[in-house]
Tab-separated table of C-alpha atoms in Angstrom:
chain	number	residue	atom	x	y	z
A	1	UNK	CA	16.403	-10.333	23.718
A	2	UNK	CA	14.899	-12.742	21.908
A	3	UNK	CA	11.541	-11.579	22.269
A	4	UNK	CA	12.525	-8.490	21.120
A	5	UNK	CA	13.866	-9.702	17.970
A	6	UNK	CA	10.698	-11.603	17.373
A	7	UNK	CA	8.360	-8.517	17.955
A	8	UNK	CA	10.819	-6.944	15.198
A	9	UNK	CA	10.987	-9.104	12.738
A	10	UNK	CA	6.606	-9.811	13.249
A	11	UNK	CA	6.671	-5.767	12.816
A	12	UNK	CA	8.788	-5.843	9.761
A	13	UNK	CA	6.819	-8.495	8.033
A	14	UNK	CA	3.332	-6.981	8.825
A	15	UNK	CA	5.054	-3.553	7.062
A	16	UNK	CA	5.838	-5.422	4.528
A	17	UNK	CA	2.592	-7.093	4.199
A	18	UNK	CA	0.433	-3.796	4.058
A	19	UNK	CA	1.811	-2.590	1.344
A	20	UNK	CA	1.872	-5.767	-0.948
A	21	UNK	CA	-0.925	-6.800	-2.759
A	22	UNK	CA	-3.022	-9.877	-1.723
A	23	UNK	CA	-1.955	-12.843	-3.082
A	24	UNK	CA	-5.044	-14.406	-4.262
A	25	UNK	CA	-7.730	-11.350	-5.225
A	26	UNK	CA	-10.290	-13.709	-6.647
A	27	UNK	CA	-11.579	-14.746	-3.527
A	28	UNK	CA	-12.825	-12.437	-0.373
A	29	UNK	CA	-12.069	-14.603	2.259
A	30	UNK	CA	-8.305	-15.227	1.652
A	31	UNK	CA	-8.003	-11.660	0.896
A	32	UNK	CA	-9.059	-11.163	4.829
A	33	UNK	CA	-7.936	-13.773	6.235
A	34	UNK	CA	-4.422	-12.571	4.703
A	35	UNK	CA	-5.085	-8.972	5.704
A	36	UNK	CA	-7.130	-9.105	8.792
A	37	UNK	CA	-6.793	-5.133	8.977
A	38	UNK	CA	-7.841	-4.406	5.829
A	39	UNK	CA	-11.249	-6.206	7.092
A	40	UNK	CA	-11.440	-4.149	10.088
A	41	UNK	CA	-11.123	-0.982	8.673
A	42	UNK	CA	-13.507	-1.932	5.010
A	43	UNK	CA	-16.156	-3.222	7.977
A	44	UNK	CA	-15.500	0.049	9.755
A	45	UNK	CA	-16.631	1.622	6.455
A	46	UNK	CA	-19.364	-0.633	5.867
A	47	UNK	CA	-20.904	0.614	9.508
A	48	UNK	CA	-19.757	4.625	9.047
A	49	UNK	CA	-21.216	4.851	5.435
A	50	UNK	CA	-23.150	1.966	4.847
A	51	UNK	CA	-20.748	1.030	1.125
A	52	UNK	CA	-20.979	-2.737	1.708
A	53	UNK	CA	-17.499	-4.571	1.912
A	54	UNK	CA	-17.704	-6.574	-1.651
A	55	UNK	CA	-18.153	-2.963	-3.307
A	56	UNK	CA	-15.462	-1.596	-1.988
A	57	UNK	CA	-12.902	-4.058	-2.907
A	58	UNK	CA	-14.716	-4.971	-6.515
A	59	UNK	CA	-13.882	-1.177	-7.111
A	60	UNK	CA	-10.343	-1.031	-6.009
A	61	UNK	CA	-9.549	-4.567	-7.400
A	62	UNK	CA	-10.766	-2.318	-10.895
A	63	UNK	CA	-9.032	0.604	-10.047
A	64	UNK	CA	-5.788	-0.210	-8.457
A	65	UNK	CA	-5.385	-3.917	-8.186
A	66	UNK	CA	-5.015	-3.476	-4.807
A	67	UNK	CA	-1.485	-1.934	-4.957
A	68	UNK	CA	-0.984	0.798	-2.510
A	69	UNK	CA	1.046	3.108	-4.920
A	70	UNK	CA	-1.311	2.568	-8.239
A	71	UNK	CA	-0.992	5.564	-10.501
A	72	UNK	CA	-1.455	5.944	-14.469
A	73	UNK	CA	1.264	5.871	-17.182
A	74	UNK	CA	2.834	8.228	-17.739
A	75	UNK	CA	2.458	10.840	-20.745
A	76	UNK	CA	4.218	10.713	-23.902
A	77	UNK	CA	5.385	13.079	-26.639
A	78	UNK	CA	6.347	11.692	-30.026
A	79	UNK	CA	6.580	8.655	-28.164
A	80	UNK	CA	9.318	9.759	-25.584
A	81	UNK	CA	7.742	8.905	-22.115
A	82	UNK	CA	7.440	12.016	-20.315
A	83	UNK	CA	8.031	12.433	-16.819
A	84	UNK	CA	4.217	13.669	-15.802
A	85	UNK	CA	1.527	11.497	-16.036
A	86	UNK	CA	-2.072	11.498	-17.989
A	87	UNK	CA	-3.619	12.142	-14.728
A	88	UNK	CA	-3.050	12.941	-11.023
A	89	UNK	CA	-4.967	9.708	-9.584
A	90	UNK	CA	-3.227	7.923	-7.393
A	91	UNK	CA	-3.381	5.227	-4.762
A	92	UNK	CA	-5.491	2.114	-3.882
A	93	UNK	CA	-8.677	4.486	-5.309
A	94	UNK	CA	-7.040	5.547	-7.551
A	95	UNK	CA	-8.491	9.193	-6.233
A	96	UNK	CA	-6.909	12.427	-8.327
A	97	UNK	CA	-5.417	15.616	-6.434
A	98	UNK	CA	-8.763	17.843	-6.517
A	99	UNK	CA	-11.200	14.755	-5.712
A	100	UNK	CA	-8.638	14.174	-2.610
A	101	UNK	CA	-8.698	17.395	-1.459
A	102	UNK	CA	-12.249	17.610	-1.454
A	103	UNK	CA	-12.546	14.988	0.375
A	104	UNK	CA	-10.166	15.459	3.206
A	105	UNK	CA	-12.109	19.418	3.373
A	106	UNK	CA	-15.612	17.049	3.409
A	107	UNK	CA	-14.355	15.124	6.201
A	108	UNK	CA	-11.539	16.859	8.252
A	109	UNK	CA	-9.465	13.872	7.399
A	110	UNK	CA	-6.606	16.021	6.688
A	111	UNK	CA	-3.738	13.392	7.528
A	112	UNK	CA	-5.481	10.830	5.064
A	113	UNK	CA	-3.022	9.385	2.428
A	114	UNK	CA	-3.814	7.972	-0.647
A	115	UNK	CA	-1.542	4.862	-0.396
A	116	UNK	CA	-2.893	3.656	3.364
A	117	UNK	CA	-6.183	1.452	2.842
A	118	UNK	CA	-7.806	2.258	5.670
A	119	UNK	CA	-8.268	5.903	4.099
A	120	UNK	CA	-9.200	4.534	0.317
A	121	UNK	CA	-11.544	2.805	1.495
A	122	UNK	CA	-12.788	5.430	3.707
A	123	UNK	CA	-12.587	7.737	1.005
A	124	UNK	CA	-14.680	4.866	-0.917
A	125	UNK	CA	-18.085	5.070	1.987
A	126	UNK	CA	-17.351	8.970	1.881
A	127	UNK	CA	-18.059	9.096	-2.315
A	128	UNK	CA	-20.619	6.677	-2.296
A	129	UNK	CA	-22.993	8.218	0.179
A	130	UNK	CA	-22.411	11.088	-1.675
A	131	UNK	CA	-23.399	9.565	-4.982
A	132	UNK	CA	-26.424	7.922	-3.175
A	133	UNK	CA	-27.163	11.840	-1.660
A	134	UNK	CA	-26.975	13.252	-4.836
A	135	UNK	CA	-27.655	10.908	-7.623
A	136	UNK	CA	-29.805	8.269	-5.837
A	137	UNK	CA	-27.591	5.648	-6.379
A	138	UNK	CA	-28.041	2.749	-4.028
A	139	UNK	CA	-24.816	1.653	-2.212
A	140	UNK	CA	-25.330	-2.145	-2.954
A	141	UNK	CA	-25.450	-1.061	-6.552
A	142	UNK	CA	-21.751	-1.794	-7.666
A	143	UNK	CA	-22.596	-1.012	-11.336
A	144	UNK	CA	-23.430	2.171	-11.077
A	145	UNK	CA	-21.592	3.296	-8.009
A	146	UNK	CA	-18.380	2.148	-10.113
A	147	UNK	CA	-19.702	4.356	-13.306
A	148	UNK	CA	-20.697	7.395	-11.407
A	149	UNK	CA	-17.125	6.792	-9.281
A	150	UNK	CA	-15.286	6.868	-12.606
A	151	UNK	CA	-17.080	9.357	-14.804
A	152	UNK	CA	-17.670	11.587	-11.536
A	153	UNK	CA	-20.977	12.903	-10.195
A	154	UNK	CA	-21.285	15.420	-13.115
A	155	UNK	CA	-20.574	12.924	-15.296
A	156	UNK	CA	-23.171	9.893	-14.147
A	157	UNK	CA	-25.688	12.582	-14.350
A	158	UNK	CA	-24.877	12.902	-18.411
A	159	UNK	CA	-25.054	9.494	-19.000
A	160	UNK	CA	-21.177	9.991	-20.142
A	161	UNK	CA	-20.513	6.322	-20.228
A	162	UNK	CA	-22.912	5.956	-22.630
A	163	UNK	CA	-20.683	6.810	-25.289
A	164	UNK	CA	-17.814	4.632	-23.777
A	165	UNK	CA	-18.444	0.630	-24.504
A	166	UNK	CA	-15.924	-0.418	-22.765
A	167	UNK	CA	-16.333	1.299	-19.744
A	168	UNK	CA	-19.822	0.073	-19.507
A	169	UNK	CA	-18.344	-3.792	-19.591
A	170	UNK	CA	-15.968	-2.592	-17.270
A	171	UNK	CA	-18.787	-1.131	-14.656
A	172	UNK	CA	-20.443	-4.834	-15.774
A	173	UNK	CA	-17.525	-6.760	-14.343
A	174	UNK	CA	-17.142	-4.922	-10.970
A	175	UNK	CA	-21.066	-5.614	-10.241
A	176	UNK	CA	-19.591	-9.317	-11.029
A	177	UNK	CA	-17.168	-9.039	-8.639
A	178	UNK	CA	-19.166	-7.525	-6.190
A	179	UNK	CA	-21.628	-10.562	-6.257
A	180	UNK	CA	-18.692	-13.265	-6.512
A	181	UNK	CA	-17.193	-11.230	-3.154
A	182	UNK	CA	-20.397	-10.834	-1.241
A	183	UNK	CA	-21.187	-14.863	-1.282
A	184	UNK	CA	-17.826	-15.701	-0.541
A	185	UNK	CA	-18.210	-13.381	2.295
A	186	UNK	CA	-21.277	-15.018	3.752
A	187	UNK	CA	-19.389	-17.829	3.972
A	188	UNK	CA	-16.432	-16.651	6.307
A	189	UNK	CA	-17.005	-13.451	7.313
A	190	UNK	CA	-17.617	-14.037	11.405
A	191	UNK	CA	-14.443	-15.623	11.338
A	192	UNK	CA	-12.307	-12.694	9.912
A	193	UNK	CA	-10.341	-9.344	11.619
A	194	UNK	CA	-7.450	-8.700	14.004
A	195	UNK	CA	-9.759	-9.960	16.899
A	196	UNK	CA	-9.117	-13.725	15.367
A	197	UNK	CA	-5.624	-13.741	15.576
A	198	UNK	CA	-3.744	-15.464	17.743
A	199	UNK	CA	-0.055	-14.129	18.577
A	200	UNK	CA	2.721	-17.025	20.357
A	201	UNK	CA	4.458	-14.438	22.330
């Protein structure tokens, strides 16, 4: 009986846990060692399409802050909030309805959900090779991953952000991140995923 309980309540808690941002996202390592299968499945990513793991969380620390149900404000008319929003994104990538779609048709990943991390971020590796397919953007380059991410394929191409200062200082502080994340990860990553943990019962 009491086992059971246990396995319950350790069940409850890791739901609990999924779906709550990390408590520290400045540093890689605690993010991990925190959520030890969010590292699985970003390092899953890493070897399936090559987006390295800093990268992918420097983009959805921008995007989403790493909460699971992320989505913009909503729309207002004579300043009476409205009950659609400015745009369809949605999730930890912040992804919107037709860039979702495409993906899932890309990949045959039709059961993938916007709000589970292990799909954002392999919706992340999926974008990026395209981008590096298609554009020629490396996948170690943050900065412009993050710009062509935002302003879309079509967009990136234009030189769109161009015109947009501040999402150029924006694009500037993800490659930032990405570099603070990839030396912290140096530093601890054989030590991180489900594999380390140690259960008492």
């Amino acid at each position: 009986m009491r086992k059971s309980l246990l396995l319950l309540a350790s069940s409850l808690l890791l739901a609990s846990c999924a779906t709550t941002p990390p408590s520290n996202v400045e540093n890689a390592c605690r993010i991990f060692r925190e959520k030890p299968d969010w590292f699985d499945a970003s390092k899953d990513v890493e070897e399936k399409w090559g987006l390295p793991i800093q990268v992918q969380l420097a983009i959805m620390r921008q995007e989403s802050s790493f909460k699971h149900d992320a989505a913009p404000p909503r729309d207002t008319f004579l300043g009476i909030p409205m009950w659609w929003r400015v745009s369809s994104a949605y999730g930890y990538a912040q992804v919107k309805d037709g860039t979702w779609d495409w993906y899932k048709d890309a990949t045959g990943n039709w059961g993938a959900d916007r709000d589970d991390y292990d799909d954002a971020v392999d919706f992340m590796g999926w974008y990026a090779n395209v981008s590096q397919r298609t554009l020629g953007i490396s996948k170690w380059d943050a900065y412009n991953q993050y710009l062509a991410y935002h302003e879309g394929h079509g967009g990136w191409k234009r030189k769109s952000y161009n015109s947009k200062g501040w999402l150029v200082r924006v694009a500037r502080k993800v490659d930032g991140n990405a570099r603070t994340y990839g030396e912290q990860l140096r530093g601890c990553r054989d030590s991180l995923g489900t594999s380390h943990w140690w259960w008492p019962f």
